[in-house]
CSV table of C-alpha atoms in Angstrom, one decimal:
chain,number,residue,atom,x,y,z
W,1,MET,CA,59.3,89.5,107.6
W,2,SER,CA,57.8,92.6,109.2
W,3,ASP,CA,60.7,93.3,111.6
W,4,LEU,CA,63.2,93.6,108.8
W,5,PRO,CA,63.8,97.3,108.0
W,6,ASN,CA,63.2,98.4,104.4
W,7,LYS,CA,63.3,94.8,103.1
W,8,SER,CA,60.4,93.6,100.9
W,9,VAL,CA,59.7,90.1,99.6
W,10,PHE,CA,61.6,90.9,96.4
W,11,SER,CA,64.6,92.1,98.5
W,12,SER,CA,64.8,88.6,100.1
W,13,PHE,CA,64.4,87.0,96.7
W,14,LEU,CA,67.3,89.1,95.3
W,15,TYR,CA,69.5,88.8,98.4
W,16,ALA,CA,69.7,84.9,98.4
W,17,GLY,CA,73.0,83.6,97.3
W,18,GLN,CA,74.8,86.9,97.5
W,19,THR,CA,76.8,86.4,100.7
W,20,VAL,CA,77.6,82.7,100.5
W,21,SER,CA,81.3,82.3,101.4
W,22,GLU,CA,83.9,80.2,99.5
W,23,GLU,CA,84.0,77.9,102.5
W,24,ARG,CA,80.2,77.4,102.3
W,25,TYR,CA,80.5,76.4,98.6
W,26,LYS,CA,83.2,73.9,99.5
W,27,ARG,CA,80.9,72.4,102.1
W,28,PHE,CA,78.1,72.3,99.6
W,29,GLU,CA,80.4,70.5,97.2
W,30,ARG,CA,81.5,67.9,99.7
W,31,LEU,CA,77.8,67.2,100.6
W,32,THR,CA,76.9,67.1,96.9
W,33,GLU,CA,79.6,64.5,96.3
W,34,ILE,CA,78.2,62.3,99.1
W,35,PHE,CA,74.7,62.6,97.7
W,36,THR,CA,75.9,61.9,94.2
W,37,TRP,CA,77.5,58.6,95.1
W,38,ALA,CA,74.5,57.7,97.3
W,39,ALA,CA,72.2,58.3,94.4
W,40,LEU,CA,74.3,56.2,92.0
W,41,ILE,CA,74.3,53.3,94.4
W,42,LEU,CA,70.6,53.7,95.0
W,43,GLY,CA,70.0,53.8,91.2
W,44,VAL,CA,71.8,50.4,90.8
W,45,ILE,CA,69.7,48.9,93.5
W,46,ILE,CA,66.4,50.2,92.1
W,47,VAL,CA,67.1,48.8,88.7
W,48,GLN,CA,67.4,45.4,90.3
W,49,LEU,CA,64.0,45.6,92.0
W,50,PRO,CA,60.9,43.8,90.6
W,51,PHE,CA,58.9,46.9,89.8
W,52,ALA,CA,61.8,48.1,87.5
W,53,GLU,CA,61.7,45.0,85.2
W,54,ASN,CA,60.1,46.9,82.3
W,55,LEU,CA,62.8,49.6,82.3
W,56,ASN,CA,65.5,49.8,79.6
W,57,GLU,CA,68.4,49.0,81.9
W,58,ASN,CA,71.3,49.5,79.4
W,59,PRO,CA,70.9,53.4,79.1
W,60,ILE,CA,70.5,53.6,82.9
W,61,TYR,CA,73.7,51.7,83.4
W,62,ILE,CA,75.5,53.8,80.9
W,63,LEU,CA,74.2,56.9,82.7
W,64,ILE,CA,75.4,55.6,86.0
W,65,GLY,CA,78.8,54.7,84.6
W,66,VAL,CA,79.2,58.1,82.9
W,67,THR,CA,78.1,59.9,86.1
W,68,ALA,CA,80.5,57.9,88.3
W,69,ALA,CA,83.4,58.7,85.9
W,70,SER,CA,82.4,62.4,85.7
W,71,SER,CA,82.2,62.6,89.5
W,72,ILE,CA,85.8,61.3,89.9
W,73,ILE,CA,87.0,63.9,87.4
W,74,TRP,CA,84.8,66.7,88.8
W,75,TYR,CA,85.6,66.2,92.5
W,76,HIS,CA,89.2,65.0,92.4
W,77,LEU,CA,90.9,65.8,89.1
W,78,LEU,CA,89.8,69.3,88.2
W,79,PRO,CA,92.1,72.2,89.2
W,80,LYS,CA,91.4,73.5,92.7
W,81,LYS,CA,91.3,77.1,91.4
W,82,LEU,CA,88.0,76.3,89.7
W,83,SER,CA,85.8,76.8,92.8
W,84,GLY,CA,83.1,78.9,94.3
W,85,ARG,CA,80.1,80.2,92.5
W,86,LYS,CA,81.3,79.5,89.0
W,87,ARG,CA,82.0,75.8,89.8
W,88,SER,CA,78.7,75.4,91.6
W,89,PHE,CA,76.9,76.9,88.6
W,90,LEU,CA,78.8,74.7,86.1
W,91,TYR,CA,77.9,71.7,88.2
W,92,GLY,CA,74.2,72.7,88.1
W,93,LEU,CA,74.4,72.9,84.3
W,94,ILE,CA,76.1,69.5,83.9
W,95,THR,CA,73.6,67.9,86.3
W,96,THR,CA,70.8,69.4,84.3
W,97,ILE,CA,72.0,67.8,81.1
W,98,PHE,CA,72.4,64.4,82.7
W,99,THR,CA,68.9,64.8,84.2
W,100,ALA,CA,67.5,65.7,80.8
W,101,TYR,CA,68.9,62.4,79.4
W,102,LEU,CA,67.5,60.4,82.3
W,103,VAL,CA,64.1,62.0,82.0
W,104,HIS,CA,64.1,61.3,78.3
W,105,ILE,CA,64.8,57.6,78.6
W,106,THR,CA,62.2,57.1,81.4
W,107,GLY,CA,59.1,58.6,79.9
W,108,GLY,CA,59.8,62.2,78.9
W,109,SER,CA,57.1,64.6,80.0
W,110,GLN,CA,55.4,61.8,81.9
W,111,SER,CA,58.6,60.6,83.6
W,112,TYR,CA,58.5,60.1,87.4
W,113,LEU,CA,62.1,61.6,87.5
W,114,ILE,CA,60.9,65.1,86.6
W,115,PHE,CA,61.3,66.0,90.3
W,116,LEU,CA,65.1,65.9,89.8
W,117,TYR,CA,64.8,69.2,87.9
W,118,PHE,CA,63.1,70.7,91.0
W,119,LEU,CA,65.9,69.6,93.2
W,120,ILE,CA,68.5,71.1,90.9
W,121,SER,CA,66.7,74.4,90.5
W,122,LEU,CA,66.1,74.6,94.3
W,123,ARG,CA,69.8,74.1,95.1
W,124,VAL,CA,70.8,76.7,92.5
W,125,GLY,CA,68.1,79.2,93.6
W,126,MET,CA,69.1,79.0,97.3
W,127,THR,CA,72.8,79.2,96.9
W,128,LEU,CA,73.6,81.2,93.8
W,129,PRO,CA,73.0,84.8,92.8
W,130,LEU,CA,69.9,85.7,90.7
W,131,ALA,CA,71.7,85.8,87.3
W,132,TYR,CA,72.9,82.2,87.7
W,133,THR,CA,69.5,81.1,88.9
W,134,LEU,CA,67.6,82.7,85.9
W,135,VAL,CA,70.0,81.0,83.4
W,136,SER,CA,69.5,77.6,85.1
W,137,VAL,CA,65.7,77.9,85.4
W,138,PHE,CA,65.3,79.0,81.8
W,139,LEU,CA,67.4,76.1,80.6
W,140,ILE,CA,65.4,73.6,82.7
W,141,ALA,CA,62.1,75.1,81.5
W,142,ALA,CA,63.2,74.9,77.9
W,143,LEU,CA,64.2,71.2,78.3
W,144,ILE,CA,60.9,70.4,80.0
W,145,ILE,CA,58.9,72.1,77.2
W,146,ALA,CA,61.1,70.6,74.4
W,147,GLU,CA,60.6,67.1,75.9
W,148,ALA,CA,56.8,67.5,75.3
W,149,PHE,CA,57.5,67.3,71.5
W,150,PHE,CA,59.5,64.0,71.9
W,151,THR,CA,57.2,62.2,74.3
W,152,ALA,CA,54.8,59.6,73.0
W,153,GLY,CA,51.1,60.6,73.2
W,154,LEU,CA,49.0,63.6,72.6
W,155,LEU,CA,51.0,66.8,72.1
W,156,ASN,CA,48.4,68.9,73.9
W,157,THR,CA,48.6,66.7,77.0
W,158,ASN,CA,52.4,66.7,77.0
W,159,LEU,CA,52.5,70.5,76.7
W,160,SER,CA,50.0,70.9,79.5
W,161,LEU,CA,52.1,68.7,81.7
W,162,ALA,CA,55.3,70.6,80.7
W,163,LEU,CA,53.6,74.0,81.5
W,164,LEU,CA,52.4,72.7,84.9
W,165,HIS,CA,56.0,71.5,85.6
W,166,THR,CA,57.4,74.8,84.6
W,167,VAL,CA,54.9,76.8,86.8
W,168,GLY,CA,55.7,74.5,89.7
W,169,LEU,CA,59.4,74.9,89.1
W,170,SER,CA,59.1,78.7,89.2
W,171,LEU,CA,57.2,78.5,92.5
W,172,VAL,CA,59.8,76.2,94.0
W,173,VAL,CA,62.6,78.5,93.0
W,174,PHE,CA,60.8,81.7,94.2
W,175,LEU,CA,59.9,80.2,97.6
W,176,GLY,CA,63.4,78.7,97.9
W,177,ARG,CA,65.1,82.0,97.2
W,178,PHE,CA,62.7,83.9,99.4
W,179,TYR,CA,63.2,81.7,102.5
W,180,ALA,CA,67.0,81.5,101.9
W,181,GLY,CA,67.1,85.3,101.5
W,182,GLU,CA,65.0,85.8,104.7
W,183,ALA,CA,67.3,83.5,106.6
W,184,LEU,CA,70.4,85.5,105.4
W,185,LEU,CA,68.8,88.9,106.2
W,186,ASN,CA,67.7,87.7,109.7
W,187,LYS,CA,71.2,86.3,110.3
W,188,GLU,CA,72.8,89.5,109.2
W,189,LYS,CA,70.5,91.6,111.4
W,190,GLU,CA,71.1,89.4,114.4
W,191,GLU,CA,74.9,89.6,113.9
W,192,LYS,CA,74.7,93.4,113.6
W,193,THR,CA,72.6,93.6,116.7
W,194,ILE,CA,75.0,91.4,118.7
W,195,LEU,CA,78.0,93.4,117.4
W,196,GLU,CA,76.4,96.7,118.5
W,197,LYS,CA,75.6,95.3,121.9
W,198,GLU,CA,79.1,94.0,122.3
W,199,LYS,CA,80.5,97.4,121.4
W,200,THR,CA,78.2,99.1,123.9
W,201,LEU,CA,79.1,96.7,126.6
W,202,GLY,CA,82.8,97.0,125.8
W,203,LYS,CA,82.6,100.8,126.1
W,204,LEU,CA,80.7,100.6,129.4
W,205,LYS,CA,83.2,98.1,130.7
W,206,ASP,CA,86.2,100.2,129.7
W,207,GLU,CA,84.6,103.3,131.2
W,208,PHE,CA,83.9,101.4,134.4
W,209,VAL,CA,87.5,100.1,134.7
W,210,PHE,CA,88.9,103.5,134.0
W,211,VAL,CA,86.7,105.3,136.6
W,212,ILE,CA,87.3,102.7,139.3
W,213,SER,CA,91.0,102.5,138.7
W,214,LYS,CA,91.3,106.3,138.8
W,215,GLU,CA,89.2,106.5,142.0
W,216,LEU,CA,91.3,103.9,143.7
W,217,LYS,CA,94.6,105.4,142.7
W,218,GLN,CA,94.4,108.3,145.1
W,219,PRO,CA,93.7,106.2,148.3
W,220,THR,CA,96.5,103.8,147.2
W,221,ILE,CA,99.0,106.7,147.0
W,222,ALA,CA,97.8,107.9,150.4
W,223,ILE,CA,98.4,104.5,152.0
W,224,LYS,CA,101.9,104.3,150.5
W,225,GLY,CA,102.6,107.8,151.9
W,226,TYR,CA,101.4,106.8,155.4
W,227,ILE,CA,103.6,103.7,155.4
W,228,ASP,CA,106.7,105.7,154.2
W,229,LYS,CA,106.0,108.3,156.9
W,230,ILE,CA,105.8,105.6,159.6
W,231,PHE,CA,109.1,104.1,158.4
W,232,SER,CA,110.8,107.4,158.3
W,233,GLU,CA,109.6,108.8,161.7
W,234,TYR,CA,108.6,105.9,163.9
W,235,ILE,CA,110.7,103.0,162.8
W,236,SER,CA,112.7,103.0,166.0
W,237,GLY,CA,109.6,102.5,168.2
W,238,LEU,CA,108.4,99.4,166.2
W,239,ASN,CA,109.1,95.8,167.2
W,240,ARG,CA,110.1,93.2,164.6
W,241,GLU,CA,106.6,91.9,164.0
W,242,SER,CA,105.3,95.4,163.4
W,243,LYS,CA,108.1,96.2,160.9
W,244,GLU,CA,107.4,92.9,159.0
W,245,LEU,CA,103.6,93.8,158.8
W,246,LEU,CA,104.4,97.3,157.6
W,247,GLU,CA,106.8,95.9,155.0
W,248,LEU,CA,104.2,93.5,153.8
W,249,THR,CA,101.6,96.2,153.7
W,250,GLY,CA,103.9,98.4,151.7
W,251,ALA,CA,104.7,95.7,149.2
W,252,ASN,CA,101.0,95.0,148.6
W,253,ALA,CA,100.3,98.7,148.3
W,254,ASN,CA,103.0,99.0,145.6
W,255,ARG,CA,101.6,95.9,143.9
W,256,LEU,CA,98.1,97.5,144.0
W,257,SER,CA,99.4,100.7,142.6
W,258,SER,CA,101.2,98.9,139.8
W,259,LEU,CA,98.0,97.0,138.9
W,260,LEU,CA,96.0,100.2,138.9
W,261,ASP,CA,98.5,101.8,136.6
W,262,ASP,CA,98.2,98.9,134.2
W,263,LEU,CA,94.4,99.0,134.3
W,264,LEU,CA,94.5,102.7,133.5
W,265,ASP,CA,96.9,102.1,130.6
W,266,VAL,CA,94.7,99.3,129.2
W,267,SER,CA,91.7,101.6,129.4
W,268,LYS,CA,93.6,104.3,127.6
W,269,ILE,CA,94.8,101.9,124.9
W,270,GLU,CA,91.3,100.6,124.2
W,271,LYS,CA,89.9,104.1,124.2
W,272,GLU,CA,92.8,105.1,121.9
W,273,GLY,CA,93.7,107.7,124.5
W,274,LEU,CA,97.2,106.4,125.4
W,275,LYS,CA,99.7,109.1,124.3
W,276,VAL,CA,103.4,108.9,123.9
W,277,GLU,CA,105.8,111.8,123.5
W,278,VAL,CA,108.5,110.6,121.1
W,279,ARG,CA,111.9,112.3,121.1
W,280,ASP,CA,115.5,111.4,120.8
W,281,VAL,CA,116.6,109.1,123.7
W,282,VAL,CA,120.0,107.6,124.4
W,283,LEU,CA,119.5,104.0,125.6
W,284,ALA,CA,122.6,103.7,127.9
W,285,PRO,CA,121.3,105.6,131.0
W,286,ILE,CA,117.8,104.1,130.7
W,287,VAL,CA,119.1,100.6,130.5
W,288,SER,CA,121.4,101.3,133.5
W,289,GLU,CA,118.5,102.7,135.6
W,290,VAL,CA,116.2,99.8,134.8
W,291,LEU,CA,118.8,97.2,135.6
W,292,SER,CA,119.7,99.0,138.9
W,293,ASN,CA,116.1,99.0,139.9
W,294,GLN,CA,115.8,95.3,139.3
W,295,PHE,CA,119.1,94.4,140.9
W,296,PHE,CA,117.6,93.6,144.4
W,297,ASP,CA,115.0,91.2,142.9
W,298,ALA,CA,117.7,89.5,140.8
W,299,LYS,CA,120.1,89.2,143.8
W,300,THR,CA,117.4,87.6,145.9
W,301,LYS,CA,117.2,84.8,143.4
W,302,ARG,CA,120.9,84.7,142.7
W,303,ILE,CA,120.3,85.7,139.1
W,304,SER,CA,123.0,87.6,137.2
W,305,ILE,CA,121.8,90.5,135.1
W,306,SER,CA,124.0,92.2,132.5
W,307,GLU,CA,124.0,94.5,129.6
W,308,GLN,CA,125.9,94.4,126.3
W,309,GLY,CA,126.0,95.8,122.8
W,310,ASP,CA,125.7,99.3,121.3
W,311,LEU,CA,124.3,100.9,124.4
W,312,ASP,CA,125.2,104.4,123.2
W,313,VAL,CA,122.7,104.2,120.4
W,314,ALA,CA,119.8,106.7,120.5
W,315,VAL,CA,116.2,106.0,119.5
W,316,ASN,CA,113.0,107.9,118.8
W,317,ALA,CA,110.9,107.0,121.9
W,318,ASP,CA,109.0,108.2,124.9
W,319,GLN,CA,111.6,108.0,127.7
W,320,ASP,CA,109.2,107.1,130.5
W,321,ARG,CA,107.3,104.6,128.4
W,322,LEU,CA,110.6,103.0,127.3
W,323,LYS,CA,111.6,102.6,130.9
W,324,GLU,CA,108.2,100.9,131.5
W,325,VAL,CA,108.7,98.5,128.6
W,326,LEU,CA,112.2,97.5,129.7
W,327,THR,CA,111.2,97.2,133.3
W,328,ASN,CA,108.4,94.9,132.4
W,329,LEU,CA,110.6,92.7,130.2
W,330,VAL,CA,113.5,92.5,132.7
W,331,SER,CA,111.1,91.9,135.6
W,332,ASN,CA,109.4,89.1,133.7
W,333,ALA,CA,112.7,87.5,132.8
W,334,ILE,CA,113.7,87.5,136.5
W,335,LYS,CA,110.3,86.1,137.6
W,336,TYR,CA,110.4,83.2,135.1
W,337,THR,CA,114.0,82.3,135.6
W,338,PRO,CA,114.9,79.8,138.4
W,339,GLU,CA,117.6,80.6,141.0
W,340,GLY,CA,121.1,80.8,139.7
W,341,GLY,CA,120.0,81.8,136.2
W,342,LYS,CA,121.0,84.7,134.1
W,343,VAL,CA,119.3,87.6,132.2
W,344,VAL,CA,121.1,89.5,129.5
W,345,LEU,CA,119.9,92.8,127.9
W,346,THR,CA,121.4,93.4,124.5
W,347,VAL,CA,121.3,96.4,122.2
W,348,LYS,CA,122.2,96.2,118.5
W,349,ASN,CA,122.4,98.9,115.9
W,350,GLU,CA,120.5,97.7,112.8
W,351,GLY,CA,120.6,100.5,110.3
W,352,GLU,CA,117.4,102.5,110.7
W,353,PHE,CA,116.4,100.6,113.8
W,354,ALA,CA,117.9,99.7,117.2
W,355,LYS,CA,117.1,96.2,118.4
W,356,VAL,CA,116.8,95.6,122.1
W,357,SER,CA,116.6,92.0,123.4
W,358,VAL,CA,116.0,90.7,126.9
W,359,ALA,CA,117.0,87.0,127.1
W,360,ASP,CA,117.0,84.6,129.9
W,361,ASN,CA,117.7,80.9,130.5
W,362,GLY,CA,114.5,80.3,132.4
W,363,PHE,CA,111.4,78.1,132.1
W,364,GLY,CA,110.7,78.9,128.4
W,365,ILE,CA,107.3,79.2,126.7
W,366,SER,CA,105.4,76.6,124.6
W,367,ASP,CA,104.5,77.3,121.0
W,368,GLU,CA,100.8,77.4,121.9
W,369,ASP,CA,101.3,79.9,124.7
W,370,GLN,CA,103.5,82.1,122.4
W,371,LYS,CA,100.5,82.6,120.2
W,372,HIS,CA,98.6,84.3,123.0
W,373,LEU,CA,101.3,86.0,125.0
W,374,PHE,CA,100.4,89.6,124.0
W,375,GLU,CA,96.7,89.1,124.7
W,376,LYS,CA,95.0,91.0,127.5
W,377,PHE,CA,94.9,89.1,130.8
W,378,TYR,CA,96.7,86.1,129.3
W,379,ARG,CA,99.1,84.2,131.6
W,380,VAL,CA,101.2,81.1,131.0
W,381,GLU,CA,99.8,78.5,133.4
W,382,ASN,CA,101.9,75.4,134.3
W,383,GLU,CA,103.5,73.7,137.3
W,384,ARG,CA,106.6,76.0,137.1
W,385,THR,CA,104.8,79.3,136.7
W,386,LYS,CA,101.8,78.9,139.0
W,387,SER,CA,103.6,80.5,141.9
W,388,VAL,CA,104.6,83.6,139.9
W,389,LYS,CA,102.3,86.5,140.6
W,390,GLY,CA,101.0,88.7,137.8
W,391,SER,CA,97.9,90.3,136.1
W,392,GLY,CA,98.5,89.2,132.5
W,393,LEU,CA,98.5,92.9,131.4
W,394,GLY,CA,102.2,93.6,131.2
W,395,LEU,CA,103.0,92.2,127.8
W,396,PHE,CA,99.7,93.5,126.3
W,397,ILE,CA,100.7,97.0,127.4
W,398,THR,CA,104.3,96.5,126.3
W,399,LYS,CA,103.3,95.6,122.8
W,400,ASN,CA,100.9,98.5,122.5
W,401,LEU,CA,103.5,101.0,123.8
W,402,ILE,CA,106.2,99.7,121.4
W,403,GLU,CA,103.8,100.0,118.5
W,404,LYS,CA,102.8,103.5,119.6
W,405,MET,CA,106.5,104.5,119.4
W,406,GLY,CA,106.7,103.1,115.8
W,407,GLY,CA,108.3,99.7,116.7
W,408,GLU,CA,107.5,96.0,116.9
W,409,ILE,CA,108.1,93.2,119.4
W,410,THR,CA,108.7,89.5,118.9
W,411,VAL,CA,109.4,86.5,121.1
W,412,GLN,CA,111.6,83.4,120.7
W,413,SER,CA,111.4,80.6,123.2
W,414,LYS,CA,111.8,76.9,123.9
W,415,LEU,CA,110.5,75.1,126.9
W,416,GLY,CA,113.3,74.5,129.4
W,417,GLN,CA,115.8,76.6,127.5
W,418,GLY,CA,114.8,80.1,128.0
W,419,THR,CA,113.1,83.1,126.3
W,420,ALA,CA,114.2,86.1,124.4
W,421,PHE,CA,111.9,89.1,123.9
W,422,SER,CA,113.1,91.5,121.2
W,423,PHE,CA,111.8,94.8,120.0
W,424,LYS,CA,112.9,97.3,117.4
W,425,LEU,CA,112.5,101.1,117.6
W,426,PRO,CA,113.4,103.7,115.0
W,427,ARG,CA,117.0,104.9,115.5
W,428,TYR,CA,117.9,108.5,115.9
W,429,ARG,CA,120.6,109.4,113.3
W,430,TRP,CA,123.2,111.8,114.5
């Protein structure tokens, strides 16, 4: 086609069969098996019809029986490792031999079953590379021409028919490969165009989110500053309702600020601009600070939070980012644990790594949800969690931060029994 850059007719001809996947070949084989059994059943029926009374039935029944037995062996008994292009090519050769026998016993060069050669060559030409196609076509052409010498009648007439069949066969193969190649090239071009558009849209979206988040950050900081100023200087002149409104406004301002921070982090991650400054960090003071900051939220729900293990271990990490990771994990544990539950933060020394776990006895997470936990904007939605507020960005950011610091994160959970998030970071060796 004219809109394909630098692709000629012969390019399409050569390209056919080059990018067919193993899965496609398996689908071809399943379809071929269905058609084979359908053809065998149809063959048995045709032999019984009135117009077939002059046929030599015994060779046909022998062929049908051999084909049925071969199909069972081919589709169900051969080793599974024999698959893909080689198996498809071998199947074409075997089918060609059977067809040659069938053509021979039904009239040779004048047989009405010559068209079966065309079907075989068309399948090979559209689905296999050029080398396989040429071998198959040359074999079929040789069988057609050879049959002219064994068919009753004038040799010149039989050879003329054989040559016509061969020319027709070549045209069928060429057109089949051409259209198959055109389809593959067009599909490849469309996929490439779609991918480029998606990349462009993704970059525009990331840039938009980054700019908007950055622009909103300053007003949010200002709002928080004004609220803090009112509380520090004018609190005595406010009535109870005004204080509650200001507290609610302050809480929402903090939530908006946290969301903007998350969006900015996500934009930096996707633009590969999120930087961490790794150095030797002792876990004990960081763990203590994080748990202290979450103490009020835990107390409100009567949830006990505790720490245990080798807290004095040091790791190679970005201190501020490590606080962010722990804060997110502990905060989530408190959010998704019912009143009266418990959250335990454990640190273990594991050779070259330090393992930090945040475990709770909360709602738990299903196996299906666990597969998507670290995806952007993914949130577990069920009757127990629908009242929990969140953006679905925390775990996505947490995973990327831990990986940036040279670690990895995992999750273990059972519905109704609780969840444990664990991550490992390279340990600093004294």
